[in-house]
Amino acid sequence: MQGVCVPILCVCICVTVLLRSAISQPRSESDTYTECTDGYHWDPQTEHCKDINECETIPDACKGEMKCFNHYGGYLCLPRSASLIPAPEPPITPAQETAVWVGVWFVGLGVGGGQVAWRVTLTLYMSVMLHDAVFAHNNSILNVYLCIASPTNTDIDECERHEHDCQPSQECINSVGAFTCQCPDGYRKVGTECVDIDECRYRYCQHRCVNVPGSFSCQCEPGFQLAGNNRSCIDVNECEMGAPCSQRCYNTYGTFLCRCDQGYELGPDGFECKDIDECSYSSYLCQYQCVNEPGKFSCVCPEGYRLLGTRMCQDINECETGEHECTETQNCVNIHGRYQCVDKNSCQEPYIQVSDNRCVCPVSNPACRELPFSIVHRYMSITSERSVPSDIFQIQATSVSARAYNTFRIRSGDENGDFYIRQINNISAMLVLARAVSGPREYTLDLEMVSINPLVNYQNNYQTSSALRLSIYVGPYTF
């Protein structure tokens, strides 16, 4: 093996050495031989200079990943993977204290340019022998470089030979002349230990970050899903993914909304739509009857009526539509909800028919003396529960004698006092409904007009009368 170091197999370390006296300095007669060079102290028992263990006396002698190795007259800072087995300490006298076997190879230049040879030997676990060193003198401080080489000039793979001190969780990485202990991904090295890196502190995730040993994972809030980069969150369109809305679904950022069609309302679960019973909300939706249907309602009318628009009921005039069964000898009278067939000749004895709906009692007939001279038949229909008082029929005289005085009254048919007459003037009066009545019901009122004329002597009686026989049909409903 040549006295050279192969570059790819070397580890270089800077060491500072203080030489207090040069090896080539001659000894004077006045020397006491009890002083030692730096790195040694005088042992009076053995009367020799004894090595000082700087690794124990100097706090933090080596920094970082370097390990302190004591040697004769100094110390070395080597990688922690290195092992140093020093040779037995030779006896040293003050006169010989400059010739110390330290197990390293030093090369230095003195301040004055002088050099001194110092043969050193390094005994390592690898049994490496190094060569001569040159030291400066005159108490100079030198920068010293250590070069370690194997006899075969090839690197030793400490990782493969398990000659390392890496933790079980660490990976040994071999390098030229040394090795390093590397932590797995997601860990960082603190001292000699691997500590998990909390990636969540760096806000890698858009929503939620879950730290796990050596790694992390991102999670999204409900309504979102991880994007392709596994960090960002994108909205999920629940409506396209089978959202449980029974009718309408509207996607929103991070969630969705269920809505219902008209006539439905959203149930307590927020998904199902149930029919609204509009009929239960109000009794005024329909004039007659409200029928609830899925999503809507409809109004119906009773028999004899038809729907006017969507809510009102209108009486069907069967007499005009021909939807009646009256014979040719009868007249069809339309009333609320139905019709009535009446005989065309409704005159009763002693009256005789003189025209449609008009009967007279002949003056020659003694039975007519106390009866109205004429009777006119009329028909009308009113609704139930009509507001009162209510004008329902006006009486009008068709012929009036000069200077005659006319009065109006209800001759018959109002036994319960449901009506009264309000005279308007000498020739007309109004029939008034005094009390609300409910149908179906039928009234036949004889409304009489009494005329008093002092200029006319009719059978020694100045009073004559005529009647209007009014048939009133009260319908079963308020419409």
XYZ file of N, CA, C and O in Angstrom, residues 245-335:
364
model
N -84.618 13.006 -3.129
C -85.759 13.917 -3.289
C -86.862 13.198 -4.068
O -86.601 12.601 -5.114
N -88.097 13.289 -3.566
C -89.195 12.588 -4.228
C -89.693 13.329 -5.461
O -90.296 12.709 -6.349
N -89.457 14.633 -5.558
C -89.944 15.374 -6.723
C -88.827 16.187 -7.368
O -88.254 15.766 -8.363
N -88.468 17.319 -6.821
C -87.462 18.174 -7.445
C -86.217 18.256 -6.573
O -86.316 18.310 -5.348
N -85.047 18.276 -7.246
C -83.766 18.361 -6.552
C -82.979 19.524 -7.137
O -82.880 19.671 -8.349
N -82.430 20.344 -6.261
C -81.604 21.473 -6.670
C -80.245 21.346 -5.985
O -80.158 21.323 -4.757
N -79.197 21.249 -6.792
C -77.851 21.144 -6.238
C -77.352 22.517 -5.824
O -77.540 23.509 -6.529
N -76.749 22.582 -4.656
C -76.130 23.807 -4.168
C -74.701 23.472 -3.752
O -74.311 22.307 -3.724
N -73.935 24.493 -3.432
C -72.530 24.286 -3.108
C -72.413 23.523 -1.790
O -72.729 24.035 -0.729
N -72.011 22.311 -1.878
C -71.798 21.489 -0.695
C -73.008 20.730 -0.218
O -72.899 19.935 0.712
N -74.146 20.935 -0.823
C -75.344 20.228 -0.378
C -76.369 20.245 -1.498
O -76.046 20.525 -2.659
N -77.606 19.945 -1.176
C -78.690 19.970 -2.154
C -79.985 20.301 -1.423
O -80.073 20.203 -0.187
N -80.980 20.695 -2.193
C -82.277 21.037 -1.636
C -83.362 20.271 -2.377
O -83.313 20.131 -3.604
N -84.318 19.795 -1.642
C -85.492 19.153 -2.226
C -86.641 20.153 -2.245
O -86.882 20.852 -1.258
N -87.338 20.196 -3.353
C -88.495 21.066 -3.483
C -89.650 20.263 -4.072
O -89.447 19.223 -4.704
N -90.845 20.782 -3.852
C -92.050 20.058 -4.257
C -92.796 20.829 -5.337
O -92.656 22.056 -5.465
N -93.592 20.093 -6.087
C -94.448 20.712 -7.083
C -95.572 21.467 -6.388
O -95.833 21.291 -5.190
N -96.237 22.304 -7.162
C -97.357 23.054 -6.606
C -98.423 22.088 -6.116
O -98.761 21.117 -6.784
N -98.938 22.370 -4.961
C -99.947 21.500 -4.369
C -99.373 20.477 -3.413
O -100.129 19.686 -2.835
N -98.028 20.491 -3.258
C -97.373 19.585 -2.325
C -96.514 20.403 -1.370
O -96.127 21.535 -1.665
N -96.210 19.818 -0.239
C -95.328 20.443 0.724
C -94.300 19.424 1.190
O -94.560 18.222 1.211
N -93.119 19.956 1.565
C -92.016 19.095 1.964
C -92.282 18.523 3.344
O -92.697 19.239 4.268
N -92.041 17.215 3.475
C -92.256 16.544 4.745
C -91.179 16.875 5.759
O -90.188 17.555 5.456
N -91.320 16.386 6.989
C -90.341 16.684 8.051
C -88.946 16.179 7.736
O -87.962 16.744 8.222
N -88.822 15.127 6.926
C -87.492 14.592 6.614
C -86.757 15.419 5.582
O -85.563 15.223 5.344
N -87.434 16.377 4.955
C -86.795 17.228 3.963
C -86.640 16.603 2.602
O -86.056 17.205 1.712
N -87.168 15.383 2.410
C -87.014 14.680 1.142
C -88.361 14.382 0.481
O -88.528 14.611 -0.710
N -89.292 13.867 1.269
C -90.569 13.432 0.727
C -91.530 14.606 0.595
O -91.545 15.521 1.424
N -92.341 14.569 -0.461
C -93.371 15.579 -0.684
C -94.727 14.949 -0.418
O -95.024 13.859 -0.921
N -95.513 15.631 0.362
C -96.854 15.130 0.653
C -97.885 16.130 0.146
O -97.637 17.343 0.089
N -99.021 15.582 -0.210
C -100.083 16.404 -0.796
C -100.624 17.398 0.220
O -100.755 17.091 1.412
N -100.904 18.593 -0.256
C -101.533 19.625 0.579
C -103.048 19.492 0.448
O -103.579 19.533 -0.660
N -103.713 19.330 1.562
C -105.172 19.268 1.555
C -105.703 20.697 1.628
O -105.978 21.231 2.708
N -105.815 21.309 0.464
C -106.262 22.704 0.429
C -107.659 22.863 1.009
O -107.988 23.924 1.557
N -108.452 21.832 0.883
C -109.837 21.934 1.344
C -109.920 22.094 2.861
O -110.911 22.638 3.372
N -108.884 21.615 3.549
C -108.915 21.705 5.014
C -108.499 23.092 5.500
O -108.673 23.397 6.679
N -107.945 23.901 4.621
C -107.482 25.212 5.039
C -108.618 26.229 5.147
O -108.563 27.131 5.970
N -109.617 26.096 4.297
C -110.676 27.100 4.284
C -111.949 26.499 3.725
O -111.902 25.628 2.844
N -113.047 26.950 4.254
C -114.347 26.505 3.749
C -114.872 27.427 2.653
O -115.985 27.225 2.151
N -114.058 28.420 2.291
C -114.501 29.380 1.283
C -113.804 29.176 -0.060
O -113.939 30.005 -0.952
N -113.069 28.091 -0.190
C -112.415 27.855 -1.472
C -113.440 27.571 -2.564
O -113.270 28.001 -3.702
N -114.450 26.860 -2.223
C -115.491 26.503 -3.188
C -116.843 26.977 -2.680
O -117.111 26.968 -1.478
N -117.698 27.326 -3.626
C -119.026 27.790 -3.228
C -119.875 26.664 -2.652
O -120.653 26.887 -1.733
N -119.666 25.462 -3.197
C -120.465 24.351 -2.675
C -119.589 23.339 -1.945
O -119.670 23.198 -0.733
N -118.737 22.619 -2.684
C -117.945 21.562 -2.062
C -116.555 21.516 -2.689
O -116.405 21.612 -3.908
N -115.553 21.337 -1.801
C -114.154 21.235 -2.233
C -113.742 19.762 -2.220
O -113.997 19.052 -1.250
N -113.120 19.335 -3.282
C -112.640 17.954 -3.395
C -111.123 17.991 -3.532
O -110.595 18.542 -4.499
N -110.424 17.404 -2.557
C -108.956 17.372 -2.621
C -108.493 16.293 -3.581
O -109.020 15.187 -3.605
N -107.478 16.637 -4.373
C -106.871 15.705 -5.315
C -105.362 15.797 -5.167
O -104.843 16.764 -4.596
N -104.611 14.787 -5.642
C -103.159 14.841 -5.515
C -102.578 16.083 -6.176
O -102.668 16.278 -7.382
N -102.023 16.952 -5.362
C -101.379 18.158 -5.863
C -102.321 19.295 -6.197
O -101.866 20.346 -6.641
N -103.598 19.115 -6.006
C -104.542 20.181 -6.346
C -105.874 19.921 -5.651
O -106.015 18.993 -4.855
N -106.833 20.775 -5.971
C -108.197 20.570 -5.495
C -109.143 21.022 -6.593
O -108.755 21.735 -7.525
N -110.372 20.605 -6.479
C -111.382 21.010 -7.450
C -112.687 21.269 -6.720
O -112.913 20.776 -5.609
N -113.511 22.060 -7.348
C -114.819 22.387 -6.779
C -115.898 21.670 -7.580
O -115.812 21.572 -8.814
N -116.889 21.203 -6.887
C -118.027 20.548 -7.532
C -119.298 21.255 -7.088
O -119.345 21.912 -6.051
N -120.317 21.097 -7.906
C -121.598 21.728 -7.633
C -122.679 20.660 -7.461
O -122.543 19.553 -7.995
N -123.743 20.991 -6.757
C -124.810 20.002 -6.572
C -125.611 19.812 -7.866
O -125.432 20.533 -8.857
N -126.464 18.824 -7.838
C -127.305 18.547 -9.000
C -128.182 19.760 -9.295
O -128.736 20.391 -8.398
N -128.293 20.077 -10.563
C -129.066 21.243 -10.972
C -128.231 22.485 -11.128
O -128.746 23.535 -11.499
N -126.919 22.369 -10.826
C -126.005 23.508 -10.947
C -124.829 23.090 -11.809
O -124.504 21.913 -11.952
N -124.148 24.084 -12.340
C -122.926 23.832 -13.091
C -121.850 24.783 -12.581
O -122.141 25.840 -12.009
N -120.572 24.356 -12.790
C -119.439 25.125 -12.291
C -119.237 26.365 -13.159
O -119.123 26.285 -14.382
N -119.189 27.503 -12.524
C -118.940 28.766 -13.199
C -117.514 29.182 -12.839
O -117.244 29.564 -11.704
N -116.630 29.089 -13.829
C -115.221 29.315 -13.525
C -114.656 28.080 -12.842
O -114.795 26.957 -13.307
N -113.972 28.290 -11.746
C -113.376 27.162 -11.017
C -113.973 26.970 -9.638
O -113.745 25.931 -9.013
N -114.772 27.930 -9.152
C -115.233 27.836 -7.773
C -116.724 28.103 -7.587
O -117.303 27.629 -6.610
N -117.311 28.861 -8.477
C -118.706 29.258 -8.294
C -119.648 28.261 -8.955
O -119.283 27.553 -9.895
N -120.856 28.234 -8.432
C -121.900 27.369 -8.977
C -123.031 28.239 -9.545
O -123.442 29.228 -8.926
N -123.510 27.831 -10.680
C -124.592 28.564 -11.352
C -125.745 27.609 -11.631
O -125.539 26.469 -12.070
N -126.952 28.114 -11.353
C -128.143 27.286 -11.589
C -128.302 26.972 -13.070
O -128.060 27.822 -13.934
N -128.680 25.753 -13.348
C -128.948 25.337 -14.726
C -130.425 25.619 -15.021
O -131.309 25.145 -14.305
N -130.656 26.384 -16.059
C -132.041 26.681 -16.458
C -132.522 25.566 -17.379
O -132.336 25.602 -18.595
N -133.124 24.566 -16.755
C -133.583 23.413 -17.527
C -134.670 23.782 -18.527
O -134.832 23.099 -19.555
N -135.382 24.853 -18.224
C -136.462 25.254 -19.134
C -135.897 25.785 -20.446
O -136.522 25.638 -21.510
N -134.687 26.394 -20.373
C -134.077 26.906 -21.587
C -133.277 25.829 -22.312
O -133.226 25.807 -23.542
N -132.657 24.944 -21.574
C -131.850 23.903 -22.202
C -132.682 22.729 -22.697
O -132.165 21.860 -23.414
N -133.979 22.699 -22.305
C -134.825 21.586 -22.716
C -134.664 20.351 -21.845
O -135.187 19.286 -22.176
N -133.974 20.492 -20.772
C -133.748 19.350 -19.880
C -134.870 19.273 -18.837
O -134.637 19.288 -17.637
N -136.106 19.205 -19.334
C -137.260 19.093 -18.420
C -138.250 18.108 -19.005
O -138.109 17.675 -20.166
N -139.209 17.783 -18.211
C -140.207 16.796 -18.620
C -141.623 17.358 -18.534
O -142.594 16.618 -18.289
N -141.771 18.642 -18.730
C -143.108 19.248 -18.684
C -143.873 18.914 -19.972
O -143.286 18.842 -21.067
N -145.183 18.739 -19.818
C -146.022 18.407 -20.963
C -146.436 19.673 -21.689
O -146.127 20.794 -21.261
N -147.160 19.493 -22.774
C -147.596 20.644 -23.566
C -148.629 21.473 -22.832
O -148.820 22.650 -23.142
N -149.298 20.865 -21.880
C -150.319 21.612 -21.126
C -149.730 22.280 -19.896
O -150.464 22.834 -19.081
N -148.426 22.196 -19.790
C -147.752 22.764 -18.623
C -146.692 23.776 -19.050
O -146.180 23.729 -20.164
N -146.466 24.653 -18.168
C -145.377 25.608 -18.340
C -144.200 25.195 -17.451
O -144.391 24.736 -16.316
N -142.980 25.340 -17.981
C -141.757 25.016 -17.215
C -141.304 26.264 -16.485
O -141.081 27.322 -17.097
N -141.189 26.144 -15.189
C -140.747 27.258 -14.355
C -139.386 26.879 -13.762
O -139.285 25.889 -13.011
N -138.377 27.624 -14.096
C -137.035 27.337 -13.558
C -136.904 27.910 -12.159
O -137.292 29.052 -11.891
N -136.405 27.099 -11.262
C -136.151 27.530 -9.891
C -134.732 27.081 -9.527
O -134.088 26.349 -10.264
